[in-house]
Short mmCIF file of C-alpha atoms and ligand atoms in Angstrom, two decimals:
data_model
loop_
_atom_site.label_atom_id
_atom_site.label_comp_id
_atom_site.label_asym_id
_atom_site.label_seq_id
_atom_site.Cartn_x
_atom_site.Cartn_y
_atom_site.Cartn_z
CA UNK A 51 0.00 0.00 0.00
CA UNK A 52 2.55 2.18 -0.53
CA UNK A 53 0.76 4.55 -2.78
CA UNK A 54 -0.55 6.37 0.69
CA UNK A 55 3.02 7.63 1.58
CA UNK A 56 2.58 9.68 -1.97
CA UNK A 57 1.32 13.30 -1.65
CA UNK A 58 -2.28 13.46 -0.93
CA UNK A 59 -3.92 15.95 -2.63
CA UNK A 60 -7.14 15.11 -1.71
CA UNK A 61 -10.11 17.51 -3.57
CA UNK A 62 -12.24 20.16 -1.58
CA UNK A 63 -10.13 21.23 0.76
CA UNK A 64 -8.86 25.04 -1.10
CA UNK A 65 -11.10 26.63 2.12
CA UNK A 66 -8.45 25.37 4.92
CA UNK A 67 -5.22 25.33 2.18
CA UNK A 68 -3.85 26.02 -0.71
CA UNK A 69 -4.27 23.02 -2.86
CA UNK A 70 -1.19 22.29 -3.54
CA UNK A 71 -0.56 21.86 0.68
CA UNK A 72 -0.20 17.95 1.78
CA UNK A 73 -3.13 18.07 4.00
CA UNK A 74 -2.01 17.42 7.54
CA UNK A 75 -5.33 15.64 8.20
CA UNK A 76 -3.81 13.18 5.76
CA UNK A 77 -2.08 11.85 8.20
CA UNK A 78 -4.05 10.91 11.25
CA UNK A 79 -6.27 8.93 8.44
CA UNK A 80 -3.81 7.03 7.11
CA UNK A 81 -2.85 5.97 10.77
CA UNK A 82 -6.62 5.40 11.55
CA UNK A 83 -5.76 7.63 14.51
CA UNK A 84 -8.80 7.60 16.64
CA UNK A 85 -6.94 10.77 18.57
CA UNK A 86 -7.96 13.00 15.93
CA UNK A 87 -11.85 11.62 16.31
CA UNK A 88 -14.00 14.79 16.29
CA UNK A 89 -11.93 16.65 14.55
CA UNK A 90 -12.50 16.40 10.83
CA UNK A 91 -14.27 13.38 8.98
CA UNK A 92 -13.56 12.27 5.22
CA UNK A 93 -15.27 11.24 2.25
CA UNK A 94 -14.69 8.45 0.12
CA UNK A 95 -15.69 9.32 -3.61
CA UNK A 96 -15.63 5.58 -4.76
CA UNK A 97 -17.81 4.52 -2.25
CA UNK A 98 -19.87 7.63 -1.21
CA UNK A 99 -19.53 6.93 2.79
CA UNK A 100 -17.96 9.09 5.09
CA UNK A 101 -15.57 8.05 7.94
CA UNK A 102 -14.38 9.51 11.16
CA UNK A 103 -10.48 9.27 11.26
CA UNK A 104 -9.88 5.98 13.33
CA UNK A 105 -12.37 4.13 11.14
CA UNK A 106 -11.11 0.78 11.03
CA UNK A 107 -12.30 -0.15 7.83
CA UNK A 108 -9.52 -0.38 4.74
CA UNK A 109 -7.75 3.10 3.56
CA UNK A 110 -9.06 4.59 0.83
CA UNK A 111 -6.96 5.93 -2.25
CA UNK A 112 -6.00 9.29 -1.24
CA UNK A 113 -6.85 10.79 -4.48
CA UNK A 114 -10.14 9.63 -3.85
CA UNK A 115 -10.54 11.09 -0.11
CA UNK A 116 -12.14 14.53 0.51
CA UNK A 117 -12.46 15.95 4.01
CA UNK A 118 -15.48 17.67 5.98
CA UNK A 119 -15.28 19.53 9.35
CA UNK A 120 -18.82 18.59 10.03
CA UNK A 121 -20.61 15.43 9.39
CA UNK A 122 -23.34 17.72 7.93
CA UNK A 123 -21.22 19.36 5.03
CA UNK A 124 -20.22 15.17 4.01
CA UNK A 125 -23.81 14.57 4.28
CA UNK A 126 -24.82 18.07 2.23
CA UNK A 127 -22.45 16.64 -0.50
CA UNK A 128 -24.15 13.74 -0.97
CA UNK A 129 -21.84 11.17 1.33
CA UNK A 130 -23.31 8.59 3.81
CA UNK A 131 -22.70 7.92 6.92
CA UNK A 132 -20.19 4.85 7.52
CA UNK A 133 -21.99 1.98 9.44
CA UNK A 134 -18.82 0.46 10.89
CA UNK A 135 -17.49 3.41 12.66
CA UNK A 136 -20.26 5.74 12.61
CA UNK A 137 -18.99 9.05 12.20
CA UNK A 138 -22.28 10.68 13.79
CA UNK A 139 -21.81 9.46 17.26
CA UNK A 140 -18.22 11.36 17.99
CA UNK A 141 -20.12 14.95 18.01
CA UNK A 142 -19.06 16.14 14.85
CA UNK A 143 -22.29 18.12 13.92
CA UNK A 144 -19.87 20.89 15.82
CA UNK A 145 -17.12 20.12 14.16
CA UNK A 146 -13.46 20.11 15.79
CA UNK A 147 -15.39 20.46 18.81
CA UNK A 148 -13.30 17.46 20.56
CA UNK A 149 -10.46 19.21 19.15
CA UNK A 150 -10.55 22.31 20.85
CA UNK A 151 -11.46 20.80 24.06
CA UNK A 152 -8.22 19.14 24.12
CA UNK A 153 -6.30 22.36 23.30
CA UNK A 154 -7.99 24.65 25.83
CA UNK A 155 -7.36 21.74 28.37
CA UNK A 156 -3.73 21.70 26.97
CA UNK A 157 -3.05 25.31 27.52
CA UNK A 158 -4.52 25.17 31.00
CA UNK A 159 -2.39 22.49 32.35
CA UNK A 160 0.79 24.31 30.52
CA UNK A 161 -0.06 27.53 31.95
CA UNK A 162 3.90 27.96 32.60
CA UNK A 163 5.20 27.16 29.58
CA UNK A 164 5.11 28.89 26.21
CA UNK A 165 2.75 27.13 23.99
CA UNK A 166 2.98 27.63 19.83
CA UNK A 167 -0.16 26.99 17.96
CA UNK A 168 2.36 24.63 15.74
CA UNK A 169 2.81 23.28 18.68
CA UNK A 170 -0.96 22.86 19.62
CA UNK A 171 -1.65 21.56 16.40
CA UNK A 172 0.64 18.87 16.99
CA UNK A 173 -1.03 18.21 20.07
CA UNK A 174 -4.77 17.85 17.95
CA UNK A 175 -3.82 16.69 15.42
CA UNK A 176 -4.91 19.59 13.38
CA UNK A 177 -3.51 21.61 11.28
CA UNK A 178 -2.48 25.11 13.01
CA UNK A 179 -4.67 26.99 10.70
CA UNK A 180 -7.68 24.97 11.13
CA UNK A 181 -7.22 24.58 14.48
CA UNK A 182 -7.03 28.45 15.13
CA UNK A 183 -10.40 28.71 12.95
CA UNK A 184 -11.99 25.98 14.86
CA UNK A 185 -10.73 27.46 18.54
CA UNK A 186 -12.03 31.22 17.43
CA UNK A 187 -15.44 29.85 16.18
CA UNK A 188 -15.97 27.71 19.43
CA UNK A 189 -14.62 29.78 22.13
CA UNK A 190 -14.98 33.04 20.62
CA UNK A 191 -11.16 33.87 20.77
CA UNK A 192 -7.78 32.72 18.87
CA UNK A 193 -6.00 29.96 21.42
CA UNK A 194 -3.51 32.92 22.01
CA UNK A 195 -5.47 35.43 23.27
CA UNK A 196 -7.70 32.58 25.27
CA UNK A 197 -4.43 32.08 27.10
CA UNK A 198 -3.85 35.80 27.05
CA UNK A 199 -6.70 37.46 27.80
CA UNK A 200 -8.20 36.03 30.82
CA UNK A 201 -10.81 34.00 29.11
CA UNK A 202 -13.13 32.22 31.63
CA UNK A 203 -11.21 34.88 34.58
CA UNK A 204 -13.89 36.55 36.91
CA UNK A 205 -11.69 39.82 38.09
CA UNK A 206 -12.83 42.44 41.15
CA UNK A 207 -10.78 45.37 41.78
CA UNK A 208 -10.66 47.79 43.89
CA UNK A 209 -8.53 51.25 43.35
CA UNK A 210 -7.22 53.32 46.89
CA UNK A 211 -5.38 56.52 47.56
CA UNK A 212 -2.07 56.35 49.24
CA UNK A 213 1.18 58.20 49.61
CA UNK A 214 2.12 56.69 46.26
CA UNK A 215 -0.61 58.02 44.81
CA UNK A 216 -3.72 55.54 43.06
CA UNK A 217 -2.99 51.56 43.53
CA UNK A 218 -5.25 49.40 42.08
CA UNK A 219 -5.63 45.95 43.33
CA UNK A 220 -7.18 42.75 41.21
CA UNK A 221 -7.88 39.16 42.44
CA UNK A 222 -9.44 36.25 41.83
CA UNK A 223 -11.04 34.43 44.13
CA UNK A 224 -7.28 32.05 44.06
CA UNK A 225 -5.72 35.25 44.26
CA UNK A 226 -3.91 38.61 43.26
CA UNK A 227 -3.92 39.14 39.88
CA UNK A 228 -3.00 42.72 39.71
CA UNK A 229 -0.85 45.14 41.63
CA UNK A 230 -0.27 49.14 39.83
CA UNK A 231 0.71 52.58 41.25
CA UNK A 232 -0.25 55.49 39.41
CA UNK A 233 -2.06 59.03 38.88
CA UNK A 234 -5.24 58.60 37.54
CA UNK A 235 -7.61 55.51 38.37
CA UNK A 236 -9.35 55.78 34.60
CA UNK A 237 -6.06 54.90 33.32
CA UNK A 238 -5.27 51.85 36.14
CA UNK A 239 -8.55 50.41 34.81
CA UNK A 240 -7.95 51.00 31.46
CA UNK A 241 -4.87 49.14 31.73
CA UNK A 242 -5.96 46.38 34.01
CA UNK A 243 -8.97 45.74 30.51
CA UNK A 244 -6.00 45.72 28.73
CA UNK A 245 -4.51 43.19 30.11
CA UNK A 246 -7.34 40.56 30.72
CA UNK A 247 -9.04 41.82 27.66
CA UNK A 248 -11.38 38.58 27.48
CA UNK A 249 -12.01 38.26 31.76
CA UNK A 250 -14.79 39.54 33.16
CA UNK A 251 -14.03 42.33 35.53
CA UNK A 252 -16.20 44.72 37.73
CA UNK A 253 -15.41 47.17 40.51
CA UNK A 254 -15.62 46.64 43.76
CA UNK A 255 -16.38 42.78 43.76
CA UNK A 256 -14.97 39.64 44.61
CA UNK A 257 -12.01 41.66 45.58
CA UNK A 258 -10.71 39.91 49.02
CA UNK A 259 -10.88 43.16 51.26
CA UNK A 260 -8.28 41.65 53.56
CA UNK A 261 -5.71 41.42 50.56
CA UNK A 262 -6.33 45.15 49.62
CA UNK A 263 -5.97 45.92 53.31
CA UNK A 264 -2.70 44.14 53.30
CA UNK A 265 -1.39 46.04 50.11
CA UNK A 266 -1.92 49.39 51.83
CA UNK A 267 -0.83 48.76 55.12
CA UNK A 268 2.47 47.68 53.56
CA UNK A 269 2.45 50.98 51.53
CA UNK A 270 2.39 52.93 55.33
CA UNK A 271 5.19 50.23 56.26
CA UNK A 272 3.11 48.88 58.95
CA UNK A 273 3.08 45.46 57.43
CA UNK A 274 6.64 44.10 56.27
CA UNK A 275 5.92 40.51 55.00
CA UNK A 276 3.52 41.03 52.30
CA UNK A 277 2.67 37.05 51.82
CA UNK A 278 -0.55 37.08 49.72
CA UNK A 279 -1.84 34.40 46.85
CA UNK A 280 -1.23 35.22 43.60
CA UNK A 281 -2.68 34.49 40.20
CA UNK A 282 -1.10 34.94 37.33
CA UNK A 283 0.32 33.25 34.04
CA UNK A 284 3.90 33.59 33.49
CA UNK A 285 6.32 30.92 32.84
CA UNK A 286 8.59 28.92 35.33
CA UNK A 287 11.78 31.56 34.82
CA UNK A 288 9.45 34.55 35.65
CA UNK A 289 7.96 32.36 38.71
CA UNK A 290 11.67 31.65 39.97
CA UNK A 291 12.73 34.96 39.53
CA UNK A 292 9.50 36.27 41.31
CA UNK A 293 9.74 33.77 44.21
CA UNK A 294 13.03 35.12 44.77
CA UNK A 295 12.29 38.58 45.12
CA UNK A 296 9.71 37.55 47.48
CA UNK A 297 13.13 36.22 49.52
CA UNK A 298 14.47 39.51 49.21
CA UNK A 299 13.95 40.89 53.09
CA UNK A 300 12.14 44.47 53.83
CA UNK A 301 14.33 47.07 53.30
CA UNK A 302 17.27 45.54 51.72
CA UNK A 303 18.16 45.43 47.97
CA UNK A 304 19.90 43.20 45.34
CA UNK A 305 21.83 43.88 42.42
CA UNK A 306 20.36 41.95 39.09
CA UNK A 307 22.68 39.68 39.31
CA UNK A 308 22.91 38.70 42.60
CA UNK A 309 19.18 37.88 42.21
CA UNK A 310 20.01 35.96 39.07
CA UNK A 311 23.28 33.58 40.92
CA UNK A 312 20.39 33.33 43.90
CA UNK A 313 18.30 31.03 41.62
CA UNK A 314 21.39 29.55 40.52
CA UNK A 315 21.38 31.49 36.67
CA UNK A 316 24.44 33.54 37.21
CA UNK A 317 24.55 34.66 34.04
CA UNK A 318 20.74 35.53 33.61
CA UNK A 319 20.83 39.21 34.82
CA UNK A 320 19.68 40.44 31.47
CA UNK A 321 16.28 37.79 31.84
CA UNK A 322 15.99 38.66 35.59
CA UNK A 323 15.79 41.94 34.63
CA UNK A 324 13.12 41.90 32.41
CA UNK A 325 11.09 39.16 35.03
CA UNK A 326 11.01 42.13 37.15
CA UNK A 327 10.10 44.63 34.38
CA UNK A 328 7.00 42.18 33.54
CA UNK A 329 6.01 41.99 37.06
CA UNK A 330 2.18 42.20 36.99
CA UNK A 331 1.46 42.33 40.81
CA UNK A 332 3.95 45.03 42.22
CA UNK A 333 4.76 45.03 45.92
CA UNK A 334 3.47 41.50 46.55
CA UNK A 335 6.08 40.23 44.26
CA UNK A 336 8.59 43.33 45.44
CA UNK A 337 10.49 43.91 42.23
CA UNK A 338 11.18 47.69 43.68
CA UNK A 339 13.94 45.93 45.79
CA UNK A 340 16.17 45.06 42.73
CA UNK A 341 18.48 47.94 41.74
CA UNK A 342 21.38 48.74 39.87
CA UNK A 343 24.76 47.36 40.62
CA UNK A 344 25.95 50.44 39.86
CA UNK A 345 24.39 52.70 41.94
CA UNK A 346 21.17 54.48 42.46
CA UNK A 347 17.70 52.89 42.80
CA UNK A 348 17.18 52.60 38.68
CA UNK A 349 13.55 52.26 36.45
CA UNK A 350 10.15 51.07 37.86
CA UNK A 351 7.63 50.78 36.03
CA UNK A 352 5.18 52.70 37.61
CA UNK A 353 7.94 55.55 38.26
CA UNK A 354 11.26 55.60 39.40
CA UNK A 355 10.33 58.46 41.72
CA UNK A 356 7.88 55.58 43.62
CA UNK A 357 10.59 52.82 43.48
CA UNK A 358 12.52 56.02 45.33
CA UNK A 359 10.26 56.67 48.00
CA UNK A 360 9.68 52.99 48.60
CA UNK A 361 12.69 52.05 49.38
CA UNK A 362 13.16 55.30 51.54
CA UNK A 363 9.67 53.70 53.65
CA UNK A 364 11.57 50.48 53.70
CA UNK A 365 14.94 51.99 54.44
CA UNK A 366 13.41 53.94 57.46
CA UNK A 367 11.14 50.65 59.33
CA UNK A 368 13.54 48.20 58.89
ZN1 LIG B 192 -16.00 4.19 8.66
#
């Protein structure tokens, strides 16, 4: 049978590639791969039956194969169901359905890792343009900006004066989310949407009082250890550097790279760096106590005049 390892160019397919593309759903087929169930379904043109993927029954030529994301389009262009392995029962009448559930549930459990959509693909046995059209018209968003944006994220926040001007806090019920310093609350929300563009978020709710609390007495310098939940995506570097800034006592300071030979990455001050630049929850993670080797208390992202007067607090209650 070695005609099937020649390129398939199977017919109807110019919608998800150009035609001249080996169609990766070729594949899975041809290896009856009962993974990629749910996710497409193919037409035999000798016969006139259509198949889910895994279908046991003898591979068809694969000039003679055409493919369907929905059991309805095979059945639209005149195609039967397939008795032996009916293709109805794997809930393909929303196609790529299976599909997508396996990505979403991929990029949950690999929530500290960076994830490509080739990669994804790989994972569903899709190809990655198909896949992203199938994710987008399921969940409403491209796998990306599901991970992103928040998607399925209920946020409360709550925005307080202090010495340091506006703070805005965000949480989760599993935790802080969001920690920023600045002038004008409008633009502290506006950048908080910005961030979790897909989450849900409203004012004043589900915001854990006794976290806000926390942030502000901390601001005064009344409470030293600020040891709250957080909950954020980031991937395991940013999570080591941030766990060792938490490490960092009140009122001292490290140098880039000490921070970076503390996690044992001594020559990862450039990538420490920029873990603390990313910081989403300032103070709780306290990337204000990483400065310079050089001298001088150096950027912050919410002002290096704040990262200033900070450490001044700190300096003093120690
Ligand atoms: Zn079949």
């Amino acid at each position: 049978m070695m005609q099937y390892d020649l390129v398939a160019r199977p017919l109807g397919i110019s919608e998800t590639l150009g035609t001249s593309s080996l169609d990766p759903r070729w594949k899975p087929l041809a290896e009856r791969d009962t993974n990629a169930d749910g996710t497409f379904v193919y037409g035999v043109t000798s016969t006139g039956i259509y198949c889910r993927p895994g279908c046991p029954s003898r591979r068809p030529r694969a000039d003679r194969v055409r493919f369907f994301e929905t059991t309805t389009e095979a059945r639209q262009s005149g195609f039967r169901a397939c008795k032996r392995c009916r293709p109805d029962a794997v809930g393909l009448a929303q196609p790529g359905v299976e599909a997508v559930r396996r990505a979403s549930a991929y990029l949950s459990t690999h929530a500290d890792q960076p994830v490509t959509l080739a990669h994804l693909a790989r994972v569903t046995a899709m190809s990655p343009h198909h896949l992203q059209r199938r994710f987008k018209a399921i969940v409403g968003l491209s796998p990306s900006n599901y991970r992103r944006g928040g998607a399925g994220m209920s946020i409360g926040y709550s925005t307080v004066s202090s010495a340091l001007g506006q703070v805005l806090v965000a949480a989760t019920v599993d935790g802080v989310c969001s920690v920023k310093l600045g002038d004008s609350e409008t633009t502290l929300v506006r950048d908080l949407r910005r961030e979790y563009p897909s989450a849900e978020i409203r004012a004043n709710k589900q915001t854990r009082t006794e976290w806000v609390k926390a942030i502000l007495q901390h601001l005064r310098g009344a409470e030293p250890s600020l040891d709250l939940p957080i909950d954020v995506q980031a991937t395991a570097f940013q999570w080591t550097v941030w766990r060792a800034l938490q490490r960092i006592p009140y009122g001292e300071t490290r140098a880039y790279a000490e921070v970076a030979t503390a996690i044992g990455q001594p020559k990862a001050a450039r990538a420490v760096a920029r873990a603390c630049a990313t910081n989403p929850v300032c103070l709780v993670v306290p990337c204000h106590r990483v400065v310079p080797a050089a001298g001088g208390t150096g950027g912050y992202r919410w002002g290096a005049d704040r990262k200033k007067r900070l450490l001044a607090v700190e300096e003093k209650r120690r």
